[in-house]
CSV table of C-alpha atoms in Angstrom, one decimal:
chain,number,residue,atom,x,y,z
A,1,UNK,CA,-80.8,141.7,161.0
A,2,UNK,CA,-84.0,140.7,160.3
A,3,UNK,CA,-87.5,141.6,161.6
A,4,UNK,CA,-90.0,139.0,162.0
A,5,UNK,CA,-93.9,140.2,162.9
A,6,UNK,CA,-95.8,137.6,163.9
A,7,UNK,CA,-99.2,139.7,163.8
A,8,UNK,CA,-98.7,141.3,160.7
A,9,UNK,CA,-97.3,138.3,159.4
A,10,UNK,CA,-94.4,140.5,157.7
A,11,UNK,CA,-90.4,139.6,157.6
A,12,UNK,CA,-88.3,142.1,156.6
A,13,UNK,CA,-84.3,142.0,155.6
A,14,UNK,CA,-82.0,144.7,154.9
A,15,UNK,CA,-79.5,144.9,152.0
A,16,UNK,CA,-76.8,146.7,151.8
A,17,UNK,CA,-75.0,147.5,147.9
A,18,UNK,CA,-71.6,148.6,148.6
A,19,UNK,CA,-68.5,149.7,146.1
A,20,UNK,CA,-66.3,152.3,145.4
A,21,UNK,CA,-67.2,155.9,144.3
A,22,UNK,CA,-69.5,156.2,141.1
A,23,UNK,CA,-69.3,151.8,140.6
A,24,UNK,CA,-73.1,152.8,139.8
A,25,UNK,CA,-74.9,151.7,143.2
A,26,UNK,CA,-77.6,154.4,143.2
A,27,UNK,CA,-78.2,153.4,139.1
A,28,UNK,CA,-79.2,149.8,140.6
A,29,UNK,CA,-81.7,151.2,142.9
A,30,UNK,CA,-83.1,153.9,140.4
A,31,UNK,CA,-83.7,150.6,137.8
A,32,UNK,CA,-84.8,148.6,140.2
A,33,UNK,CA,-87.6,151.0,141.8
A,34,UNK,CA,-88.2,152.1,137.5
A,35,UNK,CA,-89.2,148.2,136.7
A,36,UNK,CA,-91.0,147.6,139.7
A,37,UNK,CA,-94.6,147.1,140.4
A,38,UNK,CA,-95.8,150.1,142.3
A,39,UNK,CA,-97.6,148.3,144.4
A,40,UNK,CA,-95.4,146.3,145.2
A,41,UNK,CA,-92.3,149.5,146.0
A,42,UNK,CA,-92.4,152.5,148.6
A,43,UNK,CA,-90.7,155.8,147.7
A,44,UNK,CA,-87.0,155.8,146.8
A,45,UNK,CA,-85.3,158.0,149.0
A,46,UNK,CA,-82.0,159.9,148.0
A,47,UNK,CA,-79.7,161.6,150.2
A,48,UNK,CA,-77.5,163.1,148.1
A,49,UNK,CA,-75.4,166.5,147.1
A,50,UNK,CA,-76.0,169.1,144.8
A,51,UNK,CA,-74.3,167.2,142.9
A,52,UNK,CA,-76.0,164.0,142.6
A,53,UNK,CA,-73.6,162.0,144.7
A,54,UNK,CA,-74.5,159.5,147.5
A,55,UNK,CA,-73.9,161.8,150.5
A,56,UNK,CA,-75.4,159.7,153.1
A,57,UNK,CA,-77.6,157.1,151.5
A,58,UNK,CA,-80.1,155.9,148.7
A,59,UNK,CA,-83.4,153.5,150.3
A,60,UNK,CA,-85.7,151.9,148.3
A,61,UNK,CA,-88.0,149.4,149.9
A,62,UNK,CA,-89.1,146.8,148.4
A,63,UNK,CA,-92.2,144.0,148.9
A,64,UNK,CA,-90.8,141.0,146.9
A,65,UNK,CA,-94.3,138.2,147.6
A,66,UNK,CA,-95.3,136.0,150.2
A,67,UNK,CA,-93.8,132.9,151.6
A,68,UNK,CA,-96.0,130.3,153.7
A,69,UNK,CA,-98.3,133.2,154.3
A,70,UNK,CA,-95.3,135.6,155.4
A,71,UNK,CA,-94.9,138.8,153.4
A,72,UNK,CA,-91.5,139.6,152.3
A,73,UNK,CA,-89.9,142.7,152.3
A,74,UNK,CA,-86.6,144.6,151.7
A,75,UNK,CA,-84.8,147.4,152.4
A,76,UNK,CA,-82.5,147.9,149.9
A,77,UNK,CA,-79.8,150.9,150.9
A,78,UNK,CA,-76.4,151.7,149.0
A,79,UNK,CA,-73.4,153.9,151.3
A,80,UNK,CA,-71.7,156.8,150.0
A,81,UNK,CA,-68.8,155.1,147.7
A,82,UNK,CA,-66.1,157.9,148.3
A,83,UNK,CA,-63.6,157.1,150.8
A,84,UNK,CA,-64.1,159.7,153.2
A,85,UNK,CA,-67.9,159.0,153.7
A,86,UNK,CA,-66.1,155.7,156.0
A,87,UNK,CA,-68.1,156.8,159.2
A,88,UNK,CA,-71.2,157.1,157.2
A,89,UNK,CA,-70.8,153.6,155.4
A,90,UNK,CA,-70.6,152.4,159.2
A,91,UNK,CA,-73.3,153.7,160.2
A,92,UNK,CA,-75.7,152.2,157.1
A,93,UNK,CA,-73.8,148.1,157.2
A,94,UNK,CA,-76.0,148.1,161.1
A,95,UNK,CA,-78.1,145.2,160.9
A,96,UNK,CA,-77.6,144.0,157.2
A,97,UNK,CA,-78.6,141.1,156.1
A,98,UNK,CA,-76.8,140.8,153.0
A,99,UNK,CA,-74.3,142.5,151.3
A,100,UNK,CA,-74.5,143.4,147.1
A,101,UNK,CA,-70.6,144.9,146.0
A,102,UNK,CA,-71.0,146.5,142.7
A,103,UNK,CA,-67.1,146.6,141.5
A,104,UNK,CA,-66.5,149.0,138.4
A,105,UNK,CA,-65.3,147.5,135.5
A,106,UNK,CA,-62.8,149.5,134.8
A,107,UNK,CA,-59.4,148.4,135.0
A,108,UNK,CA,-58.4,152.1,135.5
A,109,UNK,CA,-60.8,151.3,138.9
A,110,UNK,CA,-59.3,148.4,139.8
A,111,UNK,CA,-57.6,149.2,142.6
A,112,UNK,CA,-60.7,151.4,143.3
A,113,UNK,CA,-62.9,148.3,144.2
A,114,UNK,CA,-59.7,146.0,146.0
A,115,UNK,CA,-60.0,149.1,148.5
A,116,UNK,CA,-63.9,149.5,149.2
A,117,UNK,CA,-64.4,145.4,148.6
A,118,UNK,CA,-61.4,146.4,151.7
A,119,UNK,CA,-62.9,148.7,153.7
A,120,UNK,CA,-66.6,146.5,152.9
A,121,UNK,CA,-64.6,143.7,155.0
A,122,UNK,CA,-63.0,146.0,157.5
A,123,UNK,CA,-66.5,147.7,158.7
A,124,UNK,CA,-68.1,144.6,158.9
A,125,UNK,CA,-65.7,142.8,161.7
A,126,UNK,CA,-66.2,145.9,163.4
A,127,UNK,CA,-69.6,144.8,163.6
A,128,UNK,CA,-68.8,141.3,164.1
A,129,UNK,CA,-69.9,139.9,160.8
A,130,UNK,CA,-68.1,138.5,158.4
A,131,UNK,CA,-68.1,138.4,154.2
A,132,UNK,CA,-67.0,135.2,154.1
A,133,UNK,CA,-70.2,133.6,156.0
A,134,UNK,CA,-73.0,136.3,155.1
A,135,UNK,CA,-75.1,136.7,152.3
A,136,UNK,CA,-72.8,138.1,149.7
A,137,UNK,CA,-73.2,138.7,145.6
A,138,UNK,CA,-70.7,140.8,143.5
A,139,UNK,CA,-71.5,142.4,140.2
A,140,UNK,CA,-69.4,143.6,137.7
A,141,UNK,CA,-70.5,146.5,136.5
A,142,UNK,CA,-69.9,148.8,133.3
A,143,UNK,CA,-69.5,146.1,131.6
A,144,UNK,CA,-70.2,148.5,128.4
A,145,UNK,CA,-67.6,150.6,129.0
A,146,UNK,CA,-64.5,150.8,127.1
A,147,UNK,CA,-61.1,149.6,128.8
A,148,UNK,CA,-62.9,147.1,131.0
A,149,UNK,CA,-61.4,144.2,132.9
A,150,UNK,CA,-62.1,140.5,131.9
A,151,UNK,CA,-64.7,138.7,134.2
A,152,UNK,CA,-61.7,136.1,134.9
A,153,UNK,CA,-59.4,139.0,136.1
A,154,UNK,CA,-61.8,141.1,138.0
A,155,UNK,CA,-63.0,137.6,139.3
A,156,UNK,CA,-59.0,136.3,140.4
A,157,UNK,CA,-58.8,140.2,141.8
A,158,UNK,CA,-62.7,140.7,143.6
A,159,UNK,CA,-63.6,137.5,144.0
A,160,UNK,CA,-61.3,134.7,145.2
A,161,UNK,CA,-64.5,132.6,147.4
A,162,UNK,CA,-66.9,132.5,144.7
A,163,UNK,CA,-69.8,134.6,145.7
A,164,UNK,CA,-71.9,134.6,143.2
A,165,UNK,CA,-70.8,136.9,140.7
A,166,UNK,CA,-73.2,138.5,138.1
A,167,UNK,CA,-72.1,140.9,134.9
A,168,UNK,CA,-74.0,143.9,134.9
A,169,UNK,CA,-74.9,147.4,132.7
A,170,UNK,CA,-77.1,148.8,135.8
A,171,UNK,CA,-78.3,152.0,133.8
A,172,UNK,CA,-80.3,149.4,131.4
A,173,UNK,CA,-81.0,147.3,133.9
A,174,UNK,CA,-78.8,143.7,132.4
A,175,UNK,CA,-78.3,141.9,135.7
A,176,UNK,CA,-80.1,144.4,138.0
A,177,UNK,CA,-82.9,141.9,138.9
A,178,UNK,CA,-80.2,138.9,138.7
A,179,UNK,CA,-78.0,140.4,141.2
A,180,UNK,CA,-81.1,141.2,144.0
A,181,UNK,CA,-82.8,137.9,143.4
A,182,UNK,CA,-79.1,136.3,144.1
A,183,UNK,CA,-78.9,138.1,147.8
A,184,UNK,CA,-82.0,137.9,148.2
A,185,UNK,CA,-82.3,133.8,147.6
A,186,UNK,CA,-79.0,133.5,149.9
A,187,UNK,CA,-80.7,136.2,152.8
A,188,UNK,CA,-84.2,133.8,152.8
A,189,UNK,CA,-81.6,130.6,152.8
A,190,UNK,CA,-79.5,131.9,155.7
A,191,UNK,CA,-82.7,132.9,157.6
A,192,UNK,CA,-84.3,128.8,156.9
A,193,UNK,CA,-80.7,127.9,158.1
A,194,UNK,CA,-80.9,130.2,161.4
A,195,UNK,CA,-84.5,128.9,162.1
A,196,UNK,CA,-83.5,125.3,161.7
B,1,UNK,CA,-74.6,137.4,164.4
B,2,UNK,CA,-73.5,140.4,165.8
B,3,UNK,CA,-77.1,141.3,166.7
B,4,UNK,CA,-79.9,139.9,168.3
B,5,UNK,CA,-82.7,138.8,165.7
B,6,UNK,CA,-85.9,141.2,166.2
B,7,UNK,CA,-89.2,139.4,166.8
B,8,UNK,CA,-92.3,140.7,167.2
B,9,UNK,CA,-95.4,138.9,169.0
B,10,UNK,CA,-98.9,140.0,169.1
B,11,UNK,CA,-99.2,140.2,173.1
B,12,UNK,CA,-96.8,142.6,173.1
B,13,UNK,CA,-97.4,144.4,170.0
B,14,UNK,CA,-101.3,145.2,171.8
B,15,UNK,CA,-99.3,146.9,174.9
B,16,UNK,CA,-97.1,148.8,172.4
B,17,UNK,CA,-99.7,149.4,170.6
B,18,UNK,CA,-101.8,151.1,173.9
B,19,UNK,CA,-98.6,153.1,175.0
B,20,UNK,CA,-98.1,154.8,171.7
B,21,UNK,CA,-102.1,155.6,171.2
B,22,UNK,CA,-102.3,157.0,174.7
B,23,UNK,CA,-99.4,158.9,174.0
B,24,UNK,CA,-100.7,160.4,170.9
B,25,UNK,CA,-103.6,161.6,173.7
B,26,UNK,CA,-101.7,162.3,176.4
B,27,UNK,CA,-99.2,164.5,174.7
B,28,UNK,CA,-102.4,166.4,172.2
B,29,UNK,CA,-99.7,165.2,169.4
B,30,UNK,CA,-100.7,164.8,165.8
B,31,UNK,CA,-98.6,161.1,165.0
B,32,UNK,CA,-96.3,159.3,166.7
B,33,UNK,CA,-94.5,156.1,165.8
B,34,UNK,CA,-91.9,153.5,166.9
B,35,UNK,CA,-88.7,152.2,165.1
B,36,UNK,CA,-86.2,149.9,165.2
B,37,UNK,CA,-82.6,151.1,165.4
B,38,UNK,CA,-82.5,149.6,161.8
B,39,UNK,CA,-85.0,151.7,160.7
B,40,UNK,CA,-88.0,149.2,160.2
B,41,UNK,CA,-91.5,151.0,161.1
B,42,UNK,CA,-93.1,148.5,164.7
B,43,UNK,CA,-96.0,150.7,165.3
B,44,UNK,CA,-97.9,154.3,164.5
B,45,UNK,CA,-100.4,155.9,165.9
B,46,UNK,CA,-102.6,159.0,165.3
B,47,UNK,CA,-103.2,160.7,161.9
B,48,UNK,CA,-100.3,159.0,160.2
B,49,UNK,CA,-102.7,157.8,157.3
B,50,UNK,CA,-100.8,160.9,155.2
B,51,UNK,CA,-97.0,160.2,156.5
B,52,UNK,CA,-95.1,158.3,154.5
B,53,UNK,CA,-93.9,156.1,156.8
B,54,UNK,CA,-91.8,153.9,155.5
B,55,UNK,CA,-89.6,156.6,154.5
B,56,UNK,CA,-90.2,158.5,157.6
B,57,UNK,CA,-89.0,155.4,159.2
B,58,UNK,CA,-85.6,155.1,157.3
B,59,UNK,CA,-84.5,158.3,157.8
B,60,UNK,CA,-84.7,158.4,161.7
B,61,UNK,CA,-82.8,155.4,161.8
B,62,UNK,CA,-80.6,157.4,159.7
B,63,UNK,CA,-80.7,160.5,161.7
B,64,UNK,CA,-79.6,158.9,164.5
B,65,UNK,CA,-77.5,156.3,164.2
B,66,UNK,CA,-75.8,159.4,162.6
B,67,UNK,CA,-76.0,160.9,166.1
B,68,UNK,CA,-74.6,158.1,167.4
B,69,UNK,CA,-72.0,158.5,165.6
B,70,UNK,CA,-71.0,161.4,166.6
B,71,UNK,CA,-71.5,161.0,170.3
B,72,UNK,CA,-69.5,158.0,170.0
B,73,UNK,CA,-66.3,160.7,168.3
B,74,UNK,CA,-67.2,162.8,171.6
B,75,UNK,CA,-66.9,159.5,173.6
B,76,UNK,CA,-69.9,160.1,174.9
B,77,UNK,CA,-72.6,156.7,175.4
B,78,UNK,CA,-75.5,158.4,173.1
B,79,UNK,CA,-77.1,161.6,172.9
B,80,UNK,CA,-80.8,159.7,173.3
B,81,UNK,CA,-83.5,163.0,172.8
B,82,UNK,CA,-83.5,165.6,169.3
B,83,UNK,CA,-86.0,167.6,168.2
B,84,UNK,CA,-86.3,169.1,165.1
B,85,UNK,CA,-88.5,173.1,165.3
B,86,UNK,CA,-90.3,174.0,161.9
B,87,UNK,CA,-93.2,176.6,161.1
B,88,UNK,CA,-95.8,174.3,161.3
B,89,UNK,CA,-94.9,170.3,163.0
B,90,UNK,CA,-92.1,170.0,165.2
B,91,UNK,CA,-90.4,166.4,165.5
B,92,UNK,CA,-89.4,164.8,169.1
B,93,UNK,CA,-86.8,162.0,168.9
B,94,UNK,CA,-86.0,159.8,171.7
B,95,UNK,CA,-83.9,156.6,171.7
B,96,UNK,CA,-85.6,154.7,174.1
B,97,UNK,CA,-83.0,151.7,175.9
B,98,UNK,CA,-81.3,152.1,173.0
B,99,UNK,CA,-83.3,149.4,171.1
B,100,UNK,CA,-86.1,151.3,169.4
B,101,UNK,CA,-86.9,155.3,168.5
B,102,UNK,CA,-90.3,157.1,169.9
B,103,UNK,CA,-90.8,159.6,167.3
B,104,UNK,CA,-93.2,162.2,168.7
B,105,UNK,CA,-95.0,164.8,165.7
B,106,UNK,CA,-96.7,167.5,166.9
B,107,UNK,CA,-97.5,171.2,166.2
B,108,UNK,CA,-99.0,174.5,167.9
B,109,UNK,CA,-101.8,172.1,170.0
B,110,UNK,CA,-99.0,170.6,172.2
B,111,UNK,CA,-96.0,172.1,173.9
B,112,UNK,CA,-92.6,170.9,173.8
B,113,UNK,CA,-92.4,170.9,177.8
B,114,UNK,CA,-95.9,168.1,177.6
B,115,UNK,CA,-94.5,166.3,174.8
B,116,UNK,CA,-91.2,165.8,176.8
B,117,UNK,CA,-93.0,165.0,179.9
B,118,UNK,CA,-94.9,162.1,178.6
B,119,UNK,CA,-92.0,160.7,176.1
B,120,UNK,CA,-90.1,159.8,179.3
B,121,UNK,CA,-92.7,158.4,181.4
B,122,UNK,CA,-93.8,156.1,177.8
B,123,UNK,CA,-90.2,155.2,177.4
B,124,UNK,CA,-90.0,153.5,180.8
B,125,UNK,CA,-93.0,151.6,180.0
B,126,UNK,CA,-91.7,150.8,176.5
B,127,UNK,CA,-88.4,149.7,177.5
B,128,UNK,CA,-89.9,147.3,180.0
B,129,UNK,CA,-92.0,145.6,176.7
B,130,UNK,CA,-88.8,145.4,174.5
B,131,UNK,CA,-86.7,144.0,176.8
B,132,UNK,CA,-89.5,140.9,177.7
B,133,UNK,CA,-89.2,141.0,173.6
B,134,UNK,CA,-85.6,140.6,173.7
B,135,UNK,CA,-85.0,137.8,176.1
B,136,UNK,CA,-87.9,136.0,174.0
B,137,UNK,CA,-86.5,136.3,171.0
B,138,UNK,CA,-83.5,135.0,171.8
B,139,UNK,CA,-85.3,131.9,173.7
B,140,UNK,CA,-87.6,130.8,170.6
B,141,UNK,CA,-84.0,130.2,168.1
B,142,UNK,CA,-87.0,129.7,165.6
B,143,UNK,CA,-88.4,131.6,162.7
B,144,UNK,CA,-91.1,130.4,160.8
B,145,UNK,CA,-88.4,130.3,158.2
B,146,UNK,CA,-87.6,126.8,159.2
B,147,UNK,CA,-90.0,124.5,157.4
B,148,UNK,CA,-89.6,126.7,154.3
B,149,UNK,CA,-88.1,124.8,151.3
B,150,UNK,CA,-86.0,126.1,148.5
B,151,UNK,CA,-88.8,125.9,146.7
B,152,UNK,CA,-91.1,128.4,148.8
B,153,UNK,CA,-88.1,130.7,148.1
B,154,UNK,CA,-87.4,130.0,144.1
B,155,UNK,CA,-91.5,130.4,143.7
B,156,UNK,CA,-90.8,133.8,144.7
B,157,UNK,CA,-88.6,135.0,142.2
B,158,UNK,CA,-90.4,133.0,139.5
B,159,UNK,CA,-92.5,136.0,137.5
């Protein structure tokens, strides 16, 4: 649910990075944080365990620029990927405007990817959203790892509806901004449709 | 979409800001701010310059969401009030009308009793304003983005 402020001429949107544990959701936000002009971003907040696993969420506020005199701001969130944090994932999806599904390309993680994607669909449906009709992109992360599945196979398993998809290596930034731009564009296009 | 669009107009904003300003004074608080349940900052008053309000807003919303989750598990509708006591600063969090969150940060210059009393009064007025805003937002059906073009969107991403 975006928030339009006519007084300060701002529009705020919420993006959520979803995916199985250790797929690189936090790494995406960290790269964006490191490579963004400090004037265009706020602090990055990570609510993590002592072993740096996401406990509740990571949060990064980002200003993208102006459209027709309205400042566009995006709030980026990650969910905790580990299966048993499902209650927290549901909370973070509240009011979401766009979703990035970060898949782990390693063959050994295929089942975890599918389980997480199914979990995403279920949790969105509980709130009255459908993944098929909302801004949604897929990122095939960890393309630099040994034992990764071919993209065609990942697409077949995870992206039957041909959502925009990107190959990525989050720690080095490959595909990270392409993914962000794609989902941000879809969110803005959706707002345009809603207002038309 | 599952939730209605939150829209803020000048008239209601000034009313909200007025309530927040007077709450700072009447409760003798350090900072008061209002955020929506998704963590977007709506208004702030008091000595907020030294506080990262964006982060605080997001964390407060996370906190309220987590508490709401606990309420659901206990078959409660909502826990509407939270209070955290620190050595110097205290924070009072109030869910207003299940729509927005009123946060009061205060120190020894005032008391929890006074803060609670003033928050209760302010919550009622705020509830009414946000009700009006919700009705307005539903009725308008238009966003400033109605007239943007694909080029406008593309231009945003040309670095």
